[in-house]
mmCIF file with all atom_site columns, C-alpha atoms in Angstrom:
data_model
loop_
_atom_site.group_PDB
_atom_site.id
_atom_site.type_symbol
_atom_site.label_atom_id
_atom_site.label_alt_id
_atom_site.label_comp_id
_atom_site.label_asym_id
_atom_site.label_entity_id
_atom_site.label_seq_id
_atom_site.pdbx_PDB_ins_code
_atom_site.Cartn_x
_atom_site.Cartn_y
_atom_site.Cartn_z
_atom_site.occupancy
_atom_site.B_iso_or_equiv
_atom_site.pdbx_formal_charge
_atom_site.auth_seq_id
_atom_site.auth_comp_id
_atom_site.auth_asym_id
_atom_site.auth_atom_id
_atom_site.pdbx_PDB_model_num
ATOM 1   C CA . GLY A 1 1   ? 44.586 78.290 -17.328 1.00 0.00 ? 1   GLY A CA 1
ATOM 2   C CA . PHE A 1 2   ? 44.815 75.055 -15.371 1.00 0.00 ? 2   PHE A CA 1
ATOM 3   C CA . VAL A 1 3   ? 42.418 72.336 -15.337 1.00 0.00 ? 3   VAL A CA 1
ATOM 4   C CA . PHE A 1 4   ? 42.001 71.550 -11.503 1.00 0.00 ? 4   PHE A CA 1
ATOM 5   C CA . TRP A 1 5   ? 42.244 67.953 -11.175 1.00 0.00 ? 5   TRP A CA 1
ATOM 6   C CA . ILE A 1 6   ? 42.396 65.632 -8.113  1.00 0.00 ? 6   ILE A CA 1
ATOM 7   C CA . GLY A 1 7   ? 42.762 61.853 -8.241  1.00 0.00 ? 7   GLY A CA 1
ATOM 8   C CA . THR A 1 8   ? 45.035 58.964 -8.471  1.00 0.00 ? 8   THR A CA 1
ATOM 9   C CA . HIS A 1 9   ? 47.601 58.023 -11.036 1.00 0.00 ? 9   HIS A CA 1
ATOM 10  C CA . GLY A 1 10  ? 50.216 55.463 -10.015 1.00 0.00 ? 10  GLY A CA 1
ATOM 11  C CA . GLY A 1 11  ? 49.844 56.542 -6.539  1.00 0.00 ? 11  GLY A CA 1
ATOM 12  C CA . ALA A 1 12  ? 50.430 60.260 -7.142  1.00 0.00 ? 12  ALA A CA 1
ATOM 13  C CA . TRP A 1 13  ? 47.747 63.075 -7.057  1.00 0.00 ? 13  TRP A CA 1
ATOM 14  C CA . GLY A 1 14  ? 48.014 66.692 -8.002  1.00 0.00 ? 14  GLY A CA 1
ATOM 15  C CA . PHE A 1 15  ? 47.065 69.423 -10.462 1.00 0.00 ? 15  PHE A CA 1
ATOM 16  C CA . GLY A 1 16  ? 47.841 69.449 -14.204 1.00 0.00 ? 16  GLY A CA 1
ATOM 17  C CA . LYS A 1 17  ? 46.577 69.981 -17.667 1.00 0.00 ? 17  LYS A CA 1
ATOM 18  C CA . ALA A 1 18  ? 45.342 66.257 -17.833 1.00 0.00 ? 18  ALA A CA 1
ATOM 19  C CA . ALA A 1 19  ? 44.832 63.542 -15.270 1.00 0.00 ? 19  ALA A CA 1
ATOM 20  C CA . ARG A 1 20  ? 47.329 61.323 -17.035 1.00 0.00 ? 20  ARG A CA 1
ATOM 21  C CA . SER A 1 21  ? 50.186 63.817 -16.529 1.00 0.00 ? 21  SER A CA 1
ATOM 22  C CA . ALA A 1 22  ? 49.292 65.163 -13.139 1.00 0.00 ? 22  ALA A CA 1
ATOM 23  C CA . ARG A 1 23  ? 51.854 65.327 -10.493 1.00 0.00 ? 23  ARG A CA 1
ATOM 24  C CA . MET A 1 24  ? 52.026 67.354 -7.239  1.00 0.00 ? 24  MET A CA 1
ATOM 25  C CA . LEU A 1 25  ? 55.355 69.007 -7.607  1.00 0.00 ? 25  LEU A CA 1
ATOM 26  C CA . LEU A 1 26  ? 57.783 69.888 -10.396 1.00 0.00 ? 26  LEU A CA 1
ATOM 27  C CA . ASP A 1 27  ? 61.142 68.597 -11.395 1.00 0.00 ? 27  ASP A CA 1
ATOM 28  C CA . VAL A 1 28  ? 63.932 70.890 -10.623 1.00 0.00 ? 28  VAL A CA 1
ATOM 29  C CA . ASN A 1 29  ? 66.027 71.130 -13.896 1.00 0.00 ? 29  ASN A CA 1
ATOM 30  C CA . GLY A 1 30  ? 69.211 72.947 -12.699 1.00 0.00 ? 30  GLY A CA 1
ATOM 31  C CA . PRO A 1 31  ? 69.436 76.241 -10.971 1.00 0.00 ? 31  PRO A CA 1
ATOM 32  C CA . GLY A 1 32  ? 66.279 78.294 -10.992 1.00 0.00 ? 32  GLY A CA 1
ATOM 33  C CA . LEU A 1 33  ? 64.474 76.226 -13.775 1.00 0.00 ? 33  LEU A CA 1
ATOM 34  C CA . TYR A 1 34  ? 61.435 74.007 -13.014 1.00 0.00 ? 34  TYR A CA 1
ATOM 35  C CA . ARG A 1 35  ? 59.512 71.709 -15.327 1.00 0.00 ? 35  ARG A CA 1
ATOM 36  C CA . ARG A 1 36  ? 55.639 71.380 -15.364 1.00 0.00 ? 36  ARG A CA 1
ATOM 37  C CA . ASN A 1 37  ? 54.730 68.721 -17.659 1.00 0.00 ? 37  ASN A CA 1
ATOM 38  C CA . LYS A 1 38  ? 57.106 69.358 -20.549 1.00 0.00 ? 38  LYS A CA 1
ATOM 39  C CA . GLU A 1 39  ? 57.438 73.225 -20.110 1.00 0.00 ? 39  GLU A CA 1
ATOM 40  C CA . LEU A 1 40  ? 60.301 74.890 -18.543 1.00 0.00 ? 40  LEU A CA 1
ATOM 41  C CA . MET A 1 41  ? 59.384 77.470 -15.914 1.00 0.00 ? 41  MET A CA 1
ATOM 42  C CA . SER A 1 42  ? 61.270 80.461 -14.365 1.00 0.00 ? 42  SER A CA 1
ATOM 43  C CA . PRO A 1 43  ? 61.285 80.734 -10.613 1.00 0.00 ? 43  PRO A CA 1
ATOM 44  C CA . GLU A 1 44  ? 58.742 83.675 -10.855 1.00 0.00 ? 44  GLU A CA 1
ATOM 45  C CA . ASP A 1 45  ? 56.341 81.703 -13.039 1.00 0.00 ? 45  ASP A CA 1
ATOM 46  C CA . TYR A 1 46  ? 56.841 78.656 -10.690 1.00 0.00 ? 46  TYR A CA 1
ATOM 47  C CA . ALA A 1 47  ? 55.888 80.827 -7.649  1.00 0.00 ? 47  ALA A CA 1
ATOM 48  C CA . ALA A 1 48  ? 52.914 82.312 -9.214  1.00 0.00 ? 48  ALA A CA 1
ATOM 49  C CA . TRP A 1 49  ? 51.870 78.729 -10.400 1.00 0.00 ? 49  TRP A CA 1
ATOM 50  C CA . LYS A 1 50  ? 52.443 77.358 -6.928  1.00 0.00 ? 50  LYS A CA 1
ATOM 51  C CA . GLN A 1 51  ? 50.227 80.260 -5.344  1.00 0.00 ? 51  GLN A CA 1
ATOM 52  C CA . ASP A 1 52  ? 47.420 79.592 -7.907  1.00 0.00 ? 52  ASP A CA 1
ATOM 53  C CA . ILE A 1 53  ? 47.470 75.848 -6.714  1.00 0.00 ? 53  ILE A CA 1
ATOM 54  C CA . ARG A 1 54  ? 47.400 76.855 -3.102  1.00 0.00 ? 54  ARG A CA 1
ATOM 55  C CA . LYS A 1 55  ? 44.452 79.195 -3.735  1.00 0.00 ? 55  LYS A CA 1
ATOM 56  C CA . ARG A 1 56  ? 42.602 76.521 -5.825  1.00 0.00 ? 56  ARG A CA 1
ATOM 57  C CA . SER A 1 57  ? 43.168 73.922 -3.152  1.00 0.00 ? 57  SER A CA 1
ATOM 58  C CA . ARG A 1 58  ? 41.740 76.070 -0.469  1.00 0.00 ? 58  ARG A CA 1
ATOM 59  C CA . GLU A 1 59  ? 38.631 76.257 -2.443  1.00 0.00 ? 59  GLU A CA 1
ATOM 60  C CA . ILE A 1 60  ? 38.180 72.461 -1.815  1.00 0.00 ? 60  ILE A CA 1
ATOM 61  C CA . PRO A 1 61  ? 35.768 72.192 1.301   1.00 0.00 ? 61  PRO A CA 1
ATOM 62  C CA . LEU A 1 62  ? 37.400 70.323 4.063   1.00 0.00 ? 62  LEU A CA 1
ATOM 63  C CA . VAL A 1 63  ? 35.846 66.964 4.852   1.00 0.00 ? 63  VAL A CA 1
ATOM 64  C CA . ILE A 1 64  ? 33.771 67.056 7.965   1.00 0.00 ? 64  ILE A CA 1
ATOM 65  C CA . ASP A 1 65  ? 33.837 64.077 10.300  1.00 0.00 ? 65  ASP A CA 1
ATOM 66  C CA . TYR A 1 66  ? 31.196 63.714 13.029  1.00 0.00 ? 66  TYR A CA 1
ATOM 67  C CA . ASP A 1 67  ? 33.130 61.150 15.208  1.00 0.00 ? 67  ASP A CA 1
ATOM 68  C CA . PRO A 1 68  ? 33.154 62.303 18.881  1.00 0.00 ? 68  PRO A CA 1
ATOM 69  C CA . VAL A 1 69  ? 35.726 64.884 20.271  1.00 0.00 ? 69  VAL A CA 1
ATOM 70  C CA . GLU A 1 70  ? 36.706 64.962 23.921  1.00 0.00 ? 70  GLU A CA 1
ATOM 71  C CA . VAL A 1 71  ? 36.724 68.485 24.741  1.00 0.00 ? 71  VAL A CA 1
ATOM 72  C CA . VAL A 1 72  ? 38.737 69.411 27.963  1.00 0.00 ? 72  VAL A CA 1
ATOM 73  C CA . TYR A 1 73  ? 38.449 73.103 27.639  1.00 0.00 ? 73  TYR A CA 1
ATOM 74  C CA . GLU A 1 74  ? 36.506 75.592 25.497  1.00 0.00 ? 74  GLU A CA 1
ATOM 75  C CA . ASP A 1 75  ? 35.933 79.370 25.489  1.00 0.00 ? 75  ASP A CA 1
ATOM 76  C CA . GLU A 1 76  ? 35.032 81.886 22.689  1.00 0.00 ? 76  GLU A CA 1
ATOM 77  C CA . ASP A 1 77  ? 38.344 81.476 21.025  1.00 0.00 ? 77  ASP A CA 1
ATOM 78  C CA . LEU A 1 78  ? 40.079 78.332 22.197  1.00 0.00 ? 78  LEU A CA 1
ATOM 79  C CA . LEU A 1 79  ? 39.361 74.738 22.285  1.00 0.00 ? 79  LEU A CA 1
ATOM 80  C CA . ALA A 1 80  ? 41.532 72.083 23.863  1.00 0.00 ? 80  ALA A CA 1
ATOM 81  C CA . VAL A 1 81  ? 40.775 68.424 22.807  1.00 0.00 ? 81  VAL A CA 1
ATOM 82  C CA . VAL A 1 82  ? 42.182 64.993 23.413  1.00 0.00 ? 82  VAL A CA 1
ATOM 83  C CA . LYS A 1 83  ? 43.997 63.378 20.404  1.00 0.00 ? 83  LYS A CA 1
ATOM 84  C CA . PRO A 1 84  ? 43.841 59.802 20.802  1.00 0.00 ? 84  PRO A CA 1
ATOM 85  C CA . CYS A 1 85  ? 46.872 57.725 19.887  1.00 0.00 ? 85  CYS A CA 1
ATOM 86  C CA . GLY A 1 86  ? 46.932 56.696 16.284  1.00 0.00 ? 86  GLY A CA 1
ATOM 87  C CA . LEU A 1 87  ? 44.886 59.683 15.048  1.00 0.00 ? 87  LEU A CA 1
ATOM 88  C CA . LYS A 1 88  ? 46.545 62.296 12.718  1.00 0.00 ? 88  LYS A CA 1
ATOM 89  C CA . ILE A 1 89  ? 46.253 65.956 13.444  1.00 0.00 ? 89  ILE A CA 1
ATOM 90  C CA . HIS A 1 90  ? 45.861 67.201 9.903   1.00 0.00 ? 90  HIS A CA 1
ATOM 91  C CA . PRO A 1 91  ? 44.434 65.621 6.591   1.00 0.00 ? 91  PRO A CA 1
ATOM 92  C CA . ALA A 1 92  ? 47.161 65.058 4.005   1.00 0.00 ? 92  ALA A CA 1
ATOM 93  C CA . HIS A 1 93  ? 44.623 66.782 1.550   1.00 0.00 ? 93  HIS A CA 1
ATOM 94  C CA . ARG A 1 94  ? 41.505 68.613 2.158   1.00 0.00 ? 94  ARG A CA 1
ATOM 95  C CA . PHE A 1 95  ? 39.471 65.960 0.461   1.00 0.00 ? 95  PHE A CA 1
ATOM 96  C CA . VAL A 1 96  ? 40.630 63.197 2.900   1.00 0.00 ? 96  VAL A CA 1
ATOM 97  C CA . GLY A 1 97  ? 38.946 62.907 6.402   1.00 0.00 ? 97  GLY A CA 1
ATOM 98  C CA . GLY A 1 98  ? 39.651 60.728 9.416   1.00 0.00 ? 98  GLY A CA 1
ATOM 99  C CA . THR A 1 99  ? 41.761 63.317 11.443  1.00 0.00 ? 99  THR A CA 1
ATOM 100 C CA . LEU A 1 100 ? 41.374 65.441 14.488  1.00 0.00 ? 100 LEU A CA 1
ATOM 101 C CA . VAL A 1 101 ? 40.964 68.626 12.369  1.00 0.00 ? 101 VAL A CA 1
ATOM 102 C CA . ASN A 1 102 ? 38.230 66.890 10.524  1.00 0.00 ? 102 ASN A CA 1
ATOM 103 C CA . ARG A 1 103 ? 36.450 65.800 13.806  1.00 0.00 ? 103 ARG A CA 1
ATOM 104 C CA . VAL A 1 104 ? 36.767 69.193 15.298  1.00 0.00 ? 104 VAL A CA 1
ATOM 105 C CA . HIS A 1 105 ? 35.378 70.853 12.180  1.00 0.00 ? 105 HIS A CA 1
ATOM 106 C CA . GLY A 1 106 ? 32.327 68.581 12.712  1.00 0.00 ? 106 GLY A CA 1
ATOM 107 C CA . TYR A 1 107 ? 32.144 69.571 16.392  1.00 0.00 ? 107 TYR A CA 1
ATOM 108 C CA . LEU A 1 108 ? 32.418 73.375 15.714  1.00 0.00 ? 108 LEU A CA 1
ATOM 109 C CA . GLY A 1 109 ? 30.711 73.702 12.356  1.00 0.00 ? 109 GLY A CA 1
ATOM 110 C CA . SER A 1 110 ? 33.896 75.343 11.051  1.00 0.00 ? 110 SER A CA 1
ATOM 111 C CA . ALA A 1 111 ? 37.437 74.440 10.433  1.00 0.00 ? 111 ALA A CA 1
ATOM 112 C CA . PRO A 1 112 ? 39.739 75.057 13.433  1.00 0.00 ? 112 PRO A CA 1
ATOM 113 C CA . PHE A 1 113 ? 43.258 76.578 13.452  1.00 0.00 ? 113 PHE A CA 1
ATOM 114 C CA . THR A 1 114 ? 45.644 74.113 14.873  1.00 0.00 ? 114 THR A CA 1
ATOM 115 C CA . LEU A 1 115 ? 48.176 75.805 17.369  1.00 0.00 ? 115 LEU A CA 1
ATOM 116 C CA . HIS A 1 116 ? 50.568 72.996 17.659  1.00 0.00 ? 116 HIS A CA 1
ATOM 117 C CA . ARG A 1 117 ? 50.894 69.356 16.796  1.00 0.00 ? 117 ARG A CA 1
ATOM 118 C CA . ILE A 1 118 ? 51.770 66.046 18.416  1.00 0.00 ? 118 ILE A CA 1
ATOM 119 C CA . ASP A 1 119 ? 52.855 62.899 16.733  1.00 0.00 ? 119 ASP A CA 1
ATOM 120 C CA . GLN A 1 120 ? 50.236 60.493 15.334  1.00 0.00 ? 120 GLN A CA 1
ATOM 121 C CA . SER A 1 121 ? 51.442 57.712 17.752  1.00 0.00 ? 121 SER A CA 1
ATOM 122 C CA . THR A 1 122 ? 51.023 60.078 20.766  1.00 0.00 ? 122 THR A CA 1
ATOM 123 C CA . SER A 1 123 ? 47.963 60.763 22.734  1.00 0.00 ? 123 SER A CA 1
ATOM 124 C CA . GLY A 1 124 ? 47.377 64.200 24.388  1.00 0.00 ? 124 GLY A CA 1
ATOM 125 C CA . ILE A 1 125 ? 45.775 67.580 24.530  1.00 0.00 ? 125 ILE A CA 1
ATOM 126 C CA . VAL A 1 126 ? 45.989 69.598 21.227  1.00 0.00 ? 126 VAL A CA 1
ATOM 127 C CA . LEU A 1 127 ? 45.081 73.310 21.402  1.00 0.00 ? 127 LEU A CA 1
ATOM 128 C CA . MET A 1 128 ? 43.166 74.897 18.623  1.00 0.00 ? 128 MET A CA 1
ATOM 129 C CA . ALA A 1 129 ? 41.791 78.302 17.893  1.00 0.00 ? 129 ALA A CA 1
ATOM 130 C CA . LYS A 1 130 ? 38.191 78.549 16.744  1.00 0.00 ? 130 LYS A CA 1
ATOM 131 C CA . ARG A 1 131 ? 38.563 81.610 14.603  1.00 0.00 ? 131 ARG A CA 1
ATOM 132 C CA . LYS A 1 132 ? 41.121 83.985 13.103  1.00 0.00 ? 132 LYS A CA 1
ATOM 133 C CA . GLY A 1 133 ? 41.838 87.084 15.427  1.00 0.00 ? 133 GLY A CA 1
ATOM 134 C CA . PRO A 1 134 ? 44.010 88.355 18.117  1.00 0.00 ? 134 PRO A CA 1
ATOM 135 C CA . VAL A 1 135 ? 43.970 85.272 20.168  1.00 0.00 ? 135 VAL A CA 1
ATOM 136 C CA . LEU A 1 136 ? 45.058 83.086 17.403  1.00 0.00 ? 136 LEU A CA 1
ATOM 137 C CA . SER A 1 137 ? 47.901 85.507 16.378  1.00 0.00 ? 137 SER A CA 1
ATOM 138 C CA . GLU A 1 138 ? 49.069 85.793 19.957  1.00 0.00 ? 138 GLU A CA 1
ATOM 139 C CA . MET A 1 139 ? 48.739 82.057 20.721  1.00 0.00 ? 139 MET A CA 1
ATOM 140 C CA . SER A 1 140 ? 50.689 81.225 17.424  1.00 0.00 ? 140 SER A CA 1
ATOM 141 C CA . ARG A 1 141 ? 53.530 83.604 18.516  1.00 0.00 ? 141 ARG A CA 1
ATOM 142 C CA . LEU A 1 142 ? 53.880 82.029 21.861  1.00 0.00 ? 142 LEU A CA 1
ATOM 143 C CA . PHE A 1 143 ? 54.233 78.665 20.289  1.00 0.00 ? 143 PHE A CA 1
ATOM 144 C CA . ARG A 1 144 ? 56.477 79.758 17.646  1.00 0.00 ? 144 ARG A CA 1
ATOM 145 C CA . GLU A 1 145 ? 58.653 81.596 20.048  1.00 0.00 ? 145 GLU A CA 1
ATOM 146 C CA . LYS A 1 146 ? 58.610 78.485 22.502  1.00 0.00 ? 146 LYS A CA 1
ATOM 147 C CA . GLU A 1 147 ? 57.082 80.488 25.331  1.00 0.00 ? 147 GLU A CA 1
ATOM 148 C CA . ILE A 1 148 ? 54.490 77.803 25.888  1.00 0.00 ? 148 ILE A CA 1
ATOM 149 C CA . LYS A 1 149 ? 55.881 74.746 27.551  1.00 0.00 ? 149 LYS A CA 1
ATOM 150 C CA . LYS A 1 150 ? 54.579 71.331 26.546  1.00 0.00 ? 150 LYS A CA 1
ATOM 151 C CA . GLU A 1 151 ? 55.318 68.402 28.941  1.00 0.00 ? 151 GLU A CA 1
ATOM 152 C CA . TYR A 1 152 ? 55.125 64.608 27.876  1.00 0.00 ? 152 TYR A CA 1
ATOM 153 C CA . LEU A 1 153 ? 54.484 61.758 29.991  1.00 0.00 ? 153 LEU A CA 1
ATOM 154 C CA . ALA A 1 154 ? 55.892 58.323 28.703  1.00 0.00 ? 154 ALA A CA 1
ATOM 155 C CA . LEU A 1 155 ? 54.590 55.082 30.190  1.00 0.00 ? 155 LEU A CA 1
ATOM 156 C CA . VAL A 1 156 ? 57.416 52.382 29.872  1.00 0.00 ? 156 VAL A CA 1
ATOM 157 C CA . ASP A 1 157 ? 56.162 48.851 29.430  1.00 0.00 ? 157 ASP A CA 1
ATOM 158 C CA . THR A 1 158 ? 59.666 47.171 29.382  1.00 0.00 ? 158 THR A CA 1
ATOM 159 C CA . PRO A 1 159 ? 61.496 46.532 32.655  1.00 0.00 ? 159 PRO A CA 1
ATOM 160 C CA . LEU A 1 160 ? 64.402 48.855 32.927  1.00 0.00 ? 160 LEU A CA 1
ATOM 161 C CA . ASP A 1 161 ? 67.924 48.014 34.317  1.00 0.00 ? 161 ASP A CA 1
ATOM 162 C CA . ASP A 1 162 ? 67.934 47.568 38.220  1.00 0.00 ? 162 ASP A CA 1
ATOM 163 C CA . ASN A 1 163 ? 70.325 50.421 38.478  1.00 0.00 ? 163 ASN A CA 1
ATOM 164 C CA . VAL A 1 164 ? 67.851 52.717 36.852  1.00 0.00 ? 164 VAL A CA 1
ATOM 165 C CA . MET A 1 165 ? 64.577 51.890 38.353  1.00 0.00 ? 165 MET A CA 1
ATOM 166 C CA . GLU A 1 166 ? 63.183 49.731 41.127  1.00 0.00 ? 166 GLU A CA 1
ATOM 167 C CA . THR A 1 167 ? 59.893 48.013 40.479  1.00 0.00 ? 167 THR A CA 1
ATOM 168 C CA . GLY A 1 168 ? 56.905 50.298 41.169  1.00 0.00 ? 168 GLY A CA 1
ATOM 169 C CA . LYS A 1 169 ? 59.020 53.497 41.642  1.00 0.00 ? 169 LYS A CA 1
ATOM 170 C CA . THR A 1 170 ? 58.793 56.527 39.230  1.00 0.00 ? 170 THR A CA 1
ATOM 171 C CA . PHE A 1 171 ? 61.480 58.665 37.935  1.00 0.00 ? 171 PHE A CA 1
ATOM 172 C CA . LEU A 1 172 ? 61.864 61.876 35.932  1.00 0.00 ? 172 LEU A CA 1
ATOM 173 C CA . ILE A 1 173 ? 63.709 62.541 32.722  1.00 0.00 ? 173 ILE A CA 1
ATOM 174 C CA . ASP A 1 174 ? 64.253 66.079 32.318  1.00 0.00 ? 174 ASP A CA 1
ATOM 175 C CA . ALA A 1 175 ? 65.835 66.675 28.943  1.00 0.00 ? 175 ALA A CA 1
ATOM 176 C CA . PRO A 1 176 ? 64.958 68.845 25.973  1.00 0.00 ? 176 PRO A CA 1
ATOM 177 C CA . ILE A 1 177 ? 63.154 67.321 22.810  1.00 0.00 ? 177 ILE A CA 1
ATOM 178 C CA . ALA A 1 178 ? 65.072 68.124 19.660  1.00 0.00 ? 178 ALA A CA 1
ATOM 179 C CA . ARG A 1 179 ? 65.038 67.458 15.981  1.00 0.00 ? 179 ARG A CA 1
ATOM 180 C CA . ASP A 1 180 ? 66.977 64.379 14.868  1.00 0.00 ? 180 ASP A CA 1
ATOM 181 C CA . ASP A 1 181 ? 70.200 65.348 12.914  1.00 0.00 ? 181 ASP A CA 1
ATOM 182 C CA . ASP A 1 182 ? 69.487 62.626 10.278  1.00 0.00 ? 182 ASP A CA 1
ATOM 183 C CA . ASP A 1 183 ? 65.664 62.989 10.015  1.00 0.00 ? 183 ASP A CA 1
ATOM 184 C CA . GLN A 1 184 ? 63.903 66.334 10.031  1.00 0.00 ? 184 GLN A CA 1
ATOM 185 C CA . ILE A 1 185 ? 60.488 64.922 11.133  1.00 0.00 ? 185 ILE A CA 1
ATOM 186 C CA . ARG A 1 186 ? 61.751 62.693 14.032  1.00 0.00 ? 186 ARG A CA 1
ATOM 187 C CA . LEU A 1 187 ? 62.130 64.245 17.461  1.00 0.00 ? 187 LEU A CA 1
ATOM 188 C CA . HIS A 1 188 ? 64.127 62.722 20.323  1.00 0.00 ? 188 HIS A CA 1
ATOM 189 C CA . LEU A 1 189 ? 65.554 63.530 23.609  1.00 0.00 ? 189 LEU A CA 1
ATOM 190 C CA . ARG A 1 190 ? 68.688 65.532 23.359  1.00 0.00 ? 190 ARG A CA 1
ATOM 191 C CA . HIS A 1 191 ? 71.597 65.387 25.813  1.00 0.00 ? 191 HIS A CA 1
ATOM 192 C CA . ALA A 1 192 ? 71.916 68.828 27.526  1.00 0.00 ? 192 ALA A CA 1
ATOM 193 C CA . GLY A 1 193 ? 75.602 68.823 27.383  1.00 0.00 ? 193 GLY A CA 1
#
């Protein structure tokens, strides 16, 4: 079996047979061949190994933060909280705190299920499920199928061209948000034409 190891080594963390050789992911060595340490693995062995890592990582308790959470709605199944600008939604690893999920875990006493995300540099309302069940399943489906509409309000601190906006007036930009063609993480306004 594997020795479960978490730590740092040249900025990397992961699982491996020894701390000195730990890396999170494997090298791809041609079609269908993966390398773990110095051993070549088939896609089937790699899938089993990856599943084992996921299982073992879920055994690590999620860090609990007791920083305050601003709750705007709560019922038996759902919780809507304010995410401040600069705060990440999810921890990069279960043993790292300082995120909204860690704070809500401290508030609830159990880990929440995040239904959607907003960028770290964005403040706003984040909806979470408190437990597994039909409400989590249905809300996840609604977000996945884009049946729930999210709206964003942007405050502009830079004067705009006089042709666009007069001082003190407001205007509406009604455009879809889409993934950037060159960056899978970045989102931007997409021209609707």
